[in-house]
GROMACS .gro file of C-alpha atoms in nm:
model
  412
    1UNK     CA    1  -0.693   2.661   1.300
    2UNK     CA    2  -0.332   2.766   1.358
    3UNK     CA    3  -0.258   2.638   1.689
    4UNK     CA    4  -0.252   2.273   1.482
    5UNK     CA    5  -0.041   2.448   1.184
    6UNK     CA    6   0.326   2.328   1.441
    7UNK     CA    7   0.226   1.963   1.440
    8UNK     CA    8   0.317   1.688   1.142
    9UNK     CA    9   0.052   1.584   0.939
   10UNK     CA   10   0.073   1.235   1.086
   11UNK     CA   11  -0.094   1.416   1.452
   12UNK     CA   12  -0.320   1.568   1.308
   13UNK     CA   13  -0.458   1.281   1.146
   14UNK     CA   14  -0.435   1.123   1.460
   15UNK     CA   15  -0.610   1.417   1.614
   16UNK     CA   16  -0.929   1.413   1.381
   17UNK     CA   17  -0.935   0.989   1.442
   18UNK     CA   18  -0.975   1.016   1.809
   19UNK     CA   19  -1.188   1.301   1.746
   20UNK     CA   20  -1.475   1.088   1.546
   21UNK     CA   21  -1.404   0.845   1.816
   22UNK     CA   22  -1.485   1.025   2.057
   23UNK     CA   23  -1.748   1.155   1.887
   24UNK     CA   24  -1.939   0.818   1.868
   25UNK     CA   25  -1.886   0.683   2.232
   26UNK     CA   26  -2.058   1.014   2.348
   27UNK     CA   27  -2.353   0.943   2.209
   28UNK     CA   28  -2.466   0.720   2.439
   29UNK     CA   29  -2.282   0.707   2.772
   30UNK     CA   30  -2.425   1.037   2.878
   31UNK     CA   31  -2.801   0.889   2.857
   32UNK     CA   32  -2.694   0.535   2.969
   33UNK     CA   33  -2.916   0.620   3.291
   34UNK     CA   34  -3.176   0.728   3.103
   35UNK     CA   35  -3.211   0.384   2.895
   36UNK     CA   36  -3.215   0.166   3.152
   37UNK     CA   37  -3.443   0.402   3.410
   38UNK     CA   38  -3.707   0.504   3.055
   39UNK     CA   39  -3.658   0.288   2.804
   40UNK     CA   40  -3.602  -0.062   3.011
   41UNK     CA   41  -3.812   0.059   3.349
   42UNK     CA   42  -3.570  -0.055   3.574
   43UNK     CA   43  -3.474   0.198   3.922
   44UNK     CA   44  -3.189   0.416   3.920
   45UNK     CA   45  -2.975   0.152   4.147
   46UNK     CA   46  -3.010  -0.097   3.867
   47UNK     CA   47  -2.877   0.202   3.619
   48UNK     CA   48  -2.577   0.253   3.877
   49UNK     CA   49  -2.556  -0.172   3.843
   50UNK     CA   50  -2.474  -0.164   3.465
   51UNK     CA   51  -2.205   0.138   3.519
   52UNK     CA   52  -2.066  -0.107   3.822
   53UNK     CA   53  -2.054  -0.398   3.576
   54UNK     CA   54  -1.909  -0.194   3.298
   55UNK     CA   55  -1.664  -0.035   3.512
   56UNK     CA   56  -1.544  -0.294   3.692
   57UNK     CA   57  -1.478  -0.463   3.291
   58UNK     CA   58  -1.292  -0.116   3.284
   59UNK     CA   59  -1.076  -0.161   3.571
   60UNK     CA   60  -0.938  -0.506   3.415
   61UNK     CA   61  -0.905  -0.359   3.116
   62UNK     CA   62  -0.662  -0.099   3.261
   63UNK     CA   63  -0.461  -0.332   3.412
   64UNK     CA   64  -0.415  -0.645   3.204
   65UNK     CA   65  -0.364  -0.274   2.882
   66UNK     CA   66  -0.083  -0.145   3.086
   67UNK     CA   67   0.064  -0.507   3.147
   68UNK     CA   68   0.060  -0.692   2.802
   69UNK     CA   69   0.211  -0.312   2.646
   70UNK     CA   70   0.545  -0.473   2.592
   71UNK     CA   71   0.453  -0.827   2.574
   72UNK     CA   72   0.189  -0.801   2.300
   73UNK     CA   73   0.266  -0.510   2.113
   74UNK     CA   74   0.056  -0.192   2.085
   75UNK     CA   75  -0.047  -0.300   1.745
   76UNK     CA   76  -0.216  -0.568   1.809
   77UNK     CA   77  -0.361  -0.473   2.161
   78UNK     CA   78  -0.490  -0.121   2.019
   79UNK     CA   79  -0.611  -0.288   1.787
   80UNK     CA   80  -0.739  -0.617   1.888
   81UNK     CA   81  -0.948  -0.424   2.199
   82UNK     CA   82  -1.126  -0.140   1.999
   83UNK     CA   83  -1.248  -0.436   1.733
   84UNK     CA   84  -1.391  -0.619   1.998
   85UNK     CA   85  -1.544  -0.329   2.191
   86UNK     CA   86  -1.688  -0.285   1.809
   87UNK     CA   87  -1.865  -0.646   1.858
   88UNK     CA   88  -2.014  -0.539   2.171
   89UNK     CA   89  -2.156  -0.243   2.140
   90UNK     CA   90  -2.324  -0.368   1.797
   91UNK     CA   91  -2.421  -0.714   1.976
   92UNK     CA   92  -2.614  -0.494   2.294
   93UNK     CA   93  -2.932  -0.438   2.074
   94UNK     CA   94  -2.988  -0.782   2.043
   95UNK     CA   95  -2.978  -0.829   2.413
   96UNK     CA   96  -3.101  -0.491   2.588
   97UNK     CA   97  -3.419  -0.735   2.629
   98UNK     CA   98  -3.258  -1.007   2.872
   99UNK     CA   99  -3.087  -0.795   3.140
  100UNK     CA  100  -2.758  -1.036   3.286
  101UNK     CA  101  -2.684  -1.106   2.945
  102UNK     CA  102  -2.673  -0.720   2.850
  103UNK     CA  103  -2.493  -0.601   3.167
  104UNK     CA  104  -2.251  -0.875   3.065
  105UNK     CA  105  -2.163  -0.761   2.744
  106UNK     CA  106  -2.191  -0.357   2.906
  107UNK     CA  107  -1.890  -0.526   3.100
  108UNK     CA  108  -1.707  -0.648   2.788
  109UNK     CA  109  -1.752  -0.310   2.661
  110UNK     CA  110  -1.611  -0.174   2.989
  111UNK     CA  111  -1.288  -0.438   2.955
  112UNK     CA  112  -1.224  -0.397   2.548
  113UNK     CA  113  -1.260  -0.013   2.558
  114UNK     CA  114  -0.958   0.032   2.878
  115UNK     CA  115  -0.792  -0.248   2.767
  116UNK     CA  116  -0.668   0.011   2.491
  117UNK     CA  117  -0.626   0.318   2.687
  118UNK     CA  118  -0.298   0.255   2.848
  119UNK     CA  119  -0.125   0.144   2.503
  120UNK     CA  120  -0.281   0.495   2.313
  121UNK     CA  121  -0.163   0.667   2.627
  122UNK     CA  122   0.217   0.493   2.671
  123UNK     CA  123   0.242   0.527   2.272
  124UNK     CA  124   0.215   0.910   2.252
  125UNK     CA  125   0.441   0.952   2.513
  126UNK     CA  126   0.699   0.722   2.377
  127UNK     CA  127   0.640   0.859   2.050
  128UNK     CA  128   0.613   1.220   2.075
  129UNK     CA  129   0.890   1.246   2.383
  130UNK     CA  130   0.994   1.608   2.313
  131UNK     CA  131   0.619   1.781   2.323
  132UNK     CA  132   0.383   1.426   2.475
  133UNK     CA  133   0.324   1.711   2.741
  134UNK     CA  134   0.164   1.933   2.504
  135UNK     CA  135   0.015   1.651   2.286
  136UNK     CA  136  -0.163   1.516   2.599
  137UNK     CA  137  -0.329   1.797   2.599
  138UNK     CA  138  -0.431   1.875   2.222
  139UNK     CA  139  -0.566   1.466   2.161
  140UNK     CA  140  -0.760   1.544   2.543
  141UNK     CA  141  -0.939   1.868   2.346
  142UNK     CA  142  -0.944   1.657   2.018
  143UNK     CA  143  -1.160   1.396   2.217
  144UNK     CA  144  -1.337   1.692   2.385
  145UNK     CA  145  -1.471   1.856   2.089
  146UNK     CA  146  -1.582   1.500   1.986
  147UNK     CA  147  -1.792   1.467   2.301
  148UNK     CA  148  -1.943   1.834   2.218
  149UNK     CA  149  -2.055   1.665   1.900
  150UNK     CA  150  -2.159   1.347   2.000
  151UNK     CA  151  -2.363   1.473   2.338
  152UNK     CA  152  -2.517   1.796   2.088
  153UNK     CA  153  -2.694   1.505   1.904
  154UNK     CA  154  -2.742   1.228   2.200
  155UNK     CA  155  -3.031   1.325   2.288
  156UNK     CA  156  -3.166   1.400   1.989
  157UNK     CA  157  -3.077   1.041   1.912
  158UNK     CA  158  -3.205   0.895   2.200
  159UNK     CA  159  -3.552   1.012   2.139
  160UNK     CA  160  -3.538   0.859   1.815
  161UNK     CA  161  -3.351   0.518   1.887
  162UNK     CA  162  -3.170   0.423   2.203
  163UNK     CA  163  -3.061   0.115   2.036
  164UNK     CA  164  -2.929   0.324   1.696
  165UNK     CA  165  -2.642   0.511   1.949
  166UNK     CA  166  -2.495   0.114   2.013
  167UNK     CA  167  -2.530   0.053   1.686
  168UNK     CA  168  -2.351   0.409   1.543
  169UNK     CA  169  -2.064   0.383   1.842
  170UNK     CA  170  -2.023   0.047   1.754
  171UNK     CA  171  -1.982   0.073   1.396
  172UNK     CA  172  -1.735   0.404   1.449
  173UNK     CA  173  -1.526   0.176   1.685
  174UNK     CA  174  -1.484   0.004   1.420
  175UNK     CA  175  -1.328   0.263   1.214
  176UNK     CA  176  -1.136   0.343   1.471
  177UNK     CA  177  -0.996  -0.015   1.518
  178UNK     CA  178  -0.894  -0.008   1.075
  179UNK     CA  179  -0.706   0.379   1.159
  180UNK     CA  180  -0.484   0.234   1.402
  181UNK     CA  181  -0.403  -0.084   1.156
  182UNK     CA  182  -0.351   0.116   0.872
  183UNK     CA  183  -0.112   0.368   1.105
  184UNK     CA  184   0.088   0.148   1.282
  185UNK     CA  185   0.123  -0.079   0.980
  186UNK     CA  186   0.230   0.273   0.814
  187UNK     CA  187   0.471   0.329   1.112
  188UNK     CA  188   0.617   0.004   1.128
  189UNK     CA  189   0.736  -0.009   0.750
  190UNK     CA  190   0.859   0.339   0.751
  191UNK     CA  191   1.062   0.388   1.099
  192UNK     CA  192   1.090  -0.017   1.219
  193UNK     CA  193   0.957  -0.143   1.539
  194UNK     CA  194   0.865   0.211   1.725
  195UNK     CA  195   0.753   0.060   2.019
  196UNK     CA  196   0.485  -0.158   1.821
  197UNK     CA  197   0.595  -0.474   1.846
  198UNK     CA  198   0.635  -0.760   2.164
  199UNK     CA  199   0.975  -0.752   2.376
  200UNK     CA  200   1.229  -1.019   2.210
  201UNK     CA  201   1.408  -1.050   2.541
  202UNK     CA  202   1.134  -1.127   2.842
  203UNK     CA  203   1.404  -1.139   3.070
  204UNK     CA  204   1.364  -0.712   2.995
  205UNK     CA  205   1.051  -0.776   3.226
  206UNK     CA  206   1.003  -0.557   3.551
  207UNK     CA  207   0.817  -0.793   3.811
  208UNK     CA  208   0.513  -0.613   3.903
  209UNK     CA  209   0.580  -0.626   4.253
  210UNK     CA  210   0.862  -0.410   4.227
  211UNK     CA  211   0.670  -0.163   4.046
  212UNK     CA  212   0.428  -0.150   4.257
  213UNK     CA  213   0.680  -0.100   4.539
  214UNK     CA  214   0.720   0.239   4.421
  215UNK     CA  215   0.380   0.391   4.568
  216UNK     CA  216   0.480   0.711   4.604
  217UNK     CA  217   0.473   0.704   4.187
  218UNK     CA  218   0.115   0.625   4.209
  219UNK     CA  219  -0.077   0.552   4.523
  220UNK     CA  220  -0.220   0.843   4.656
  221UNK     CA  221  -0.228   1.002   4.278
  222UNK     CA  222  -0.467   0.693   4.196
  223UNK     CA  223  -0.678   0.725   4.520
  224UNK     CA  224  -0.731   1.117   4.468
  225UNK     CA  225  -0.814   1.029   4.104
  226UNK     CA  226  -1.068   0.729   4.270
  227UNK     CA  227  -1.281   1.057   4.468
  228UNK     CA  228  -1.283   1.210   4.151
  229UNK     CA  229  -1.428   0.933   3.930
  230UNK     CA  230  -1.656   0.846   4.243
  231UNK     CA  231  -1.793   1.172   4.324
  232UNK     CA  232  -1.825   1.273   3.948
  233UNK     CA  233  -2.138   0.946   3.927
  234UNK     CA  234  -2.324   1.256   4.058
  235UNK     CA  235  -2.420   1.346   3.755
  236UNK     CA  236  -2.546   1.029   3.566
  237UNK     CA  237  -2.673   0.846   3.925
  238UNK     CA  238  -2.847   1.244   4.045
  239UNK     CA  239  -2.837   1.527   3.788
  240UNK     CA  240  -2.939   1.286   3.502
  241UNK     CA  241  -3.272   1.078   3.689
  242UNK     CA  242  -3.414   1.439   3.883
  243UNK     CA  243  -3.468   1.568   3.563
  244UNK     CA  244  -3.619   1.339   3.479
  245UNK     CA  245  -3.834   1.333   3.718
  246UNK     CA  246  -3.860   1.710   3.711
  247UNK     CA  247  -4.064   1.607   3.344
  248UNK     CA  248  -3.722   1.780   3.164
  249UNK     CA  249  -3.643   1.652   2.825
  250UNK     CA  250  -3.357   1.430   2.725
  251UNK     CA  251  -3.179   1.701   2.591
  252UNK     CA  252  -3.153   1.930   2.844
  253UNK     CA  253  -2.941   1.677   3.012
  254UNK     CA  254  -2.761   1.572   2.680
  255UNK     CA  255  -2.654   2.015   2.662
  256UNK     CA  256  -2.476   1.972   2.991
  257UNK     CA  257  -2.208   1.752   2.859
  258UNK     CA  258  -2.272   1.954   2.526
  259UNK     CA  259  -2.142   2.258   2.720
  260UNK     CA  260  -1.791   2.020   2.876
  261UNK     CA  261  -1.694   1.984   2.537
  262UNK     CA  262  -1.753   2.298   2.432
  263UNK     CA  263  -1.557   2.478   2.692
  264UNK     CA  264  -1.283   2.219   2.699
  265UNK     CA  265  -1.234   2.372   2.349
  266UNK     CA  266  -1.301   2.738   2.426
  267UNK     CA  267  -1.179   2.742   2.764
  268UNK     CA  268  -0.817   2.617   2.728
  269UNK     CA  269  -0.677   2.982   2.723
  270UNK     CA  270  -0.817   3.035   3.062
  271UNK     CA  271  -0.656   2.715   3.139
  272UNK     CA  272  -0.279   2.868   2.998
  273UNK     CA  273  -0.358   3.132   3.215
  274UNK     CA  274  -0.412   2.909   3.546
  275UNK     CA  275  -0.104   2.714   3.485
  276UNK     CA  276   0.141   2.975   3.407
  277UNK     CA  277  -0.024   3.173   3.707
  278UNK     CA  278  -0.069   2.922   4.004
  279UNK     CA  279  -0.042   2.532   3.868
  280UNK     CA  280   0.300   2.493   3.641
  281UNK     CA  281   0.357   2.149   3.828
  282UNK     CA  282   0.146   1.831   3.742
  283UNK     CA  283   0.146   1.790   4.126
  284UNK     CA  284  -0.004   2.115   4.156
  285UNK     CA  285  -0.274   2.091   3.895
  286UNK     CA  286  -0.411   1.804   4.036
  287UNK     CA  287  -0.480   1.976   4.350
  288UNK     CA  288  -0.597   2.238   4.222
  289UNK     CA  289  -0.829   2.013   3.961
  290UNK     CA  290  -0.996   1.839   4.258
  291UNK     CA  291  -1.096   2.173   4.417
  292UNK     CA  292  -1.270   2.265   4.103
  293UNK     CA  293  -1.476   1.958   4.131
  294UNK     CA  294  -1.539   2.070   4.494
  295UNK     CA  295  -1.659   2.415   4.415
  296UNK     CA  296  -1.870   2.216   4.165
  297UNK     CA  297  -1.992   1.927   4.367
  298UNK     CA  298  -2.128   2.211   4.634
  299UNK     CA  299  -2.277   2.429   4.387
  300UNK     CA  300  -2.528   2.036   4.311
  301UNK     CA  301  -2.614   2.052   4.684
  302UNK     CA  302  -2.667   2.380   4.694
  303UNK     CA  303  -2.880   2.499   4.441
  304UNK     CA  304  -3.136   2.230   4.230
  305UNK     CA  305  -3.208   2.420   3.945
  306UNK     CA  306  -3.089   2.371   3.595
  307UNK     CA  307  -2.882   2.733   3.585
  308UNK     CA  308  -2.706   2.577   3.856
  309UNK     CA  309  -2.622   2.263   3.732
  310UNK     CA  310  -2.489   2.506   3.428
  311UNK     CA  311  -2.241   2.655   3.676
  312UNK     CA  312  -2.171   2.325   3.800
  313UNK     CA  313  -2.063   2.190   3.466
  314UNK     CA  314  -1.863   2.442   3.368
  315UNK     CA  315  -1.646   2.400   3.729
  316UNK     CA  316  -1.570   2.071   3.702
  317UNK     CA  317  -1.472   2.079   3.352
  318UNK     CA  318  -1.232   2.284   3.438
  319UNK     CA  319  -1.100   2.046   3.693
  320UNK     CA  320  -1.157   1.767   3.372
  321UNK     CA  321  -0.899   1.986   3.232
  322UNK     CA  322  -0.621   2.019   3.476
  323UNK     CA  323  -0.589   1.678   3.537
  324UNK     CA  324  -0.644   1.483   3.237
  325UNK     CA  325  -0.352   1.593   3.062
  326UNK     CA  326  -0.156   1.622   3.407
  327UNK     CA  327  -0.190   1.205   3.502
  328UNK     CA  328  -0.039   1.054   3.196
  329UNK     CA  329   0.219   1.336   3.116
  330UNK     CA  330   0.352   1.317   3.520
  331UNK     CA  331   0.346   0.953   3.482
  332UNK     CA  332   0.518   0.960   3.094
  333UNK     CA  333   0.772   1.214   3.258
  334UNK     CA  334   0.873   0.997   3.556
  335UNK     CA  335   0.855   0.612   3.499
  336UNK     CA  336   1.037   0.569   3.157
  337UNK     CA  337   0.918   0.270   2.982
  338UNK     CA  338   0.698   0.151   3.294
  339UNK     CA  339   0.469   0.441   3.170
  340UNK     CA  340   0.215   0.133   2.999
  341UNK     CA  341   0.226  -0.031   3.399
  342UNK     CA  342   0.136   0.274   3.584
  343UNK     CA  343  -0.069   0.393   3.304
  344UNK     CA  344  -0.280   0.085   3.384
  345UNK     CA  345  -0.214   0.091   3.722
  346UNK     CA  346  -0.336   0.462   3.818
  347UNK     CA  347  -0.617   0.348   3.528
  348UNK     CA  348  -0.735   0.052   3.716
  349UNK     CA  349  -0.779   0.282   4.015
  350UNK     CA  350  -0.934   0.590   3.930
  351UNK     CA  351  -1.201   0.319   3.747
  352UNK     CA  352  -1.270   0.174   4.039
  353UNK     CA  353  -1.470   0.510   4.173
  354UNK     CA  354  -1.681   0.466   3.885
  355UNK     CA  355  -1.759   0.108   4.008
  356UNK     CA  356  -1.810   0.221   4.365
  357UNK     CA  357  -2.005   0.568   4.249
  358UNK     CA  358  -2.293   0.505   4.058
  359UNK     CA  359  -2.442   0.208   4.224
  360UNK     CA  360  -2.393   0.385   4.587
  361UNK     CA  361  -2.503   0.704   4.439
  362UNK     CA  362  -2.829   0.581   4.281
  363UNK     CA  363  -2.938   0.353   4.585
  364UNK     CA  364  -2.881   0.695   4.774
  365UNK     CA  365  -3.151   0.892   4.495
  366UNK     CA  366  -3.371   0.641   4.522
  367UNK     CA  367  -3.363   0.643   4.916
  368UNK     CA  368  -3.420   1.004   4.922
  369UNK     CA  369  -3.322   1.196   4.624
  370UNK     CA  370  -3.043   1.472   4.517
  371UNK     CA  371  -2.915   1.566   4.834
  372UNK     CA  372  -2.739   1.240   4.957
  373UNK     CA  373  -2.619   1.240   4.640
  374UNK     CA  374  -2.429   1.535   4.605
  375UNK     CA  375  -2.355   1.535   4.963
  376UNK     CA  376  -2.128   1.216   4.883
  377UNK     CA  377  -1.970   1.396   4.591
  378UNK     CA  378  -1.867   1.700   4.808
  379UNK     CA  379  -1.738   1.462   5.085
  380UNK     CA  380  -1.576   1.260   4.848
  381UNK     CA  381  -1.416   1.567   4.683
  382UNK     CA  382  -1.268   1.697   5.009
  383UNK     CA  383  -1.073   1.350   5.008
  384UNK     CA  384  -0.943   1.391   4.665
  385UNK     CA  385  -0.800   1.759   4.783
  386UNK     CA  386  -0.648   1.608   5.040
  387UNK     CA  387  -0.499   1.291   4.830
  388UNK     CA  388  -0.337   1.549   4.561
  389UNK     CA  389  -0.184   1.737   4.846
  390UNK     CA  390   0.002   1.413   4.977
  391UNK     CA  391   0.078   1.312   4.662
  392UNK     CA  392   0.274   1.643   4.547
  393UNK     CA  393   0.426   1.610   4.935
  394UNK     CA  394   0.596   1.306   4.863
  395UNK     CA  395   0.700   1.352   4.482
  396UNK     CA  396   0.822   1.694   4.617
  397UNK     CA  397   1.228   1.754   4.432
  398UNK     CA  398   1.168   1.408   4.239
  399UNK     CA  399   1.112   1.564   3.845
  400UNK     CA  400   1.284   1.297   3.627
  401UNK     CA  401   1.310   0.962   3.552
  402UNK     CA  402   1.620   0.904   3.695
  403UNK     CA  403   1.476   0.921   4.040
  404UNK     CA  404   1.299   0.581   4.028
  405UNK     CA  405   1.556   0.307   4.164
  406UNK     CA  406   1.791   0.185   3.904
  407UNK     CA  407   1.697  -0.140   4.012
  408UNK     CA  408   1.325  -0.116   3.900
  409UNK     CA  409   1.388   0.098   3.602
  410UNK     CA  410   1.257  -0.051   3.285
  411UNK     CA  411   1.455   0.172   3.043
  412UNK     CA  412   1.811   0.119   3.145
   0.00000   0.00000   0.00000
């Protein structure tokens, strides 16, 4: 592919590894509600509870991962987190018959998976400063090609064995951890520490409360992300059980997520056109993203057919394509070496939406089906649009790292 030729070999290897890891991760997560609802014979509310526990683990993982970046070092943080995630995933088939133990390990999976996320994003931002905005988007595209591959086979794999999905996912996580161990060791040998090891002088650490005081940087962006992830639970805890009750096979639902991954790849020209024409800044991309999510949820609310779900997925995917690279790019550009902390904070706030959404929407679905679930998604998307508008307003004119007061800057 011509668009890859401009990147060094190191980036290409990184992209391939990310693609394979995301393919493994996508084998199970779109079907977790089906696993609990159909395989374990529990309610949609129970399925939402499992996702809630996993998301709670994700919140703590995001917050701790960002805070530990400079204290522990990238290598130990990423490799250790991915390795423990693999162990947790490989344990799931043996504990799925014990409900509370199963939920505990799902929480561990969420925790260890999220523990590595701020570190990986910050590492990209630090290592490829000149092209980080572009690279955030390229990594995002590569990950979602993996999602397309994984979800394309997930429904068929589930018809054979749900536990096999856990095993394959865990094995790929272990391989990804090994890749990072070799990759980061090679960089360290050739180029020195390069943000890979913990800081030698603990006095360089900035107090968390001082960083949190710069609320304009993260708060409204985090709230908008919270609303998006809460509303997006309409898929797993609304559309997914709806398709089961209508007698549709699992692959019908997995195809929606395959569409999501494929569209993220083939829809790049449209997104680039949007960015050039209407949404040049990261702030405007976030607002436009929320509008696409809102339109998708309105479609689900008004039309309960499989073609309407396909159209809603197209709209929501456009929203995802705008916001996913925009948030890490905004933070990396404006917060310097404090970026891992703010990535963890914003990621944690967003993950809270994954906590509230699944359980709330699971209860709503058990009460009255898809309509109240989609209605809540529409309402919360309106709040998301408002949050990103406020974020854009309070950050207007602030477009470089130096806008953070020197008293709380960690790179001075």
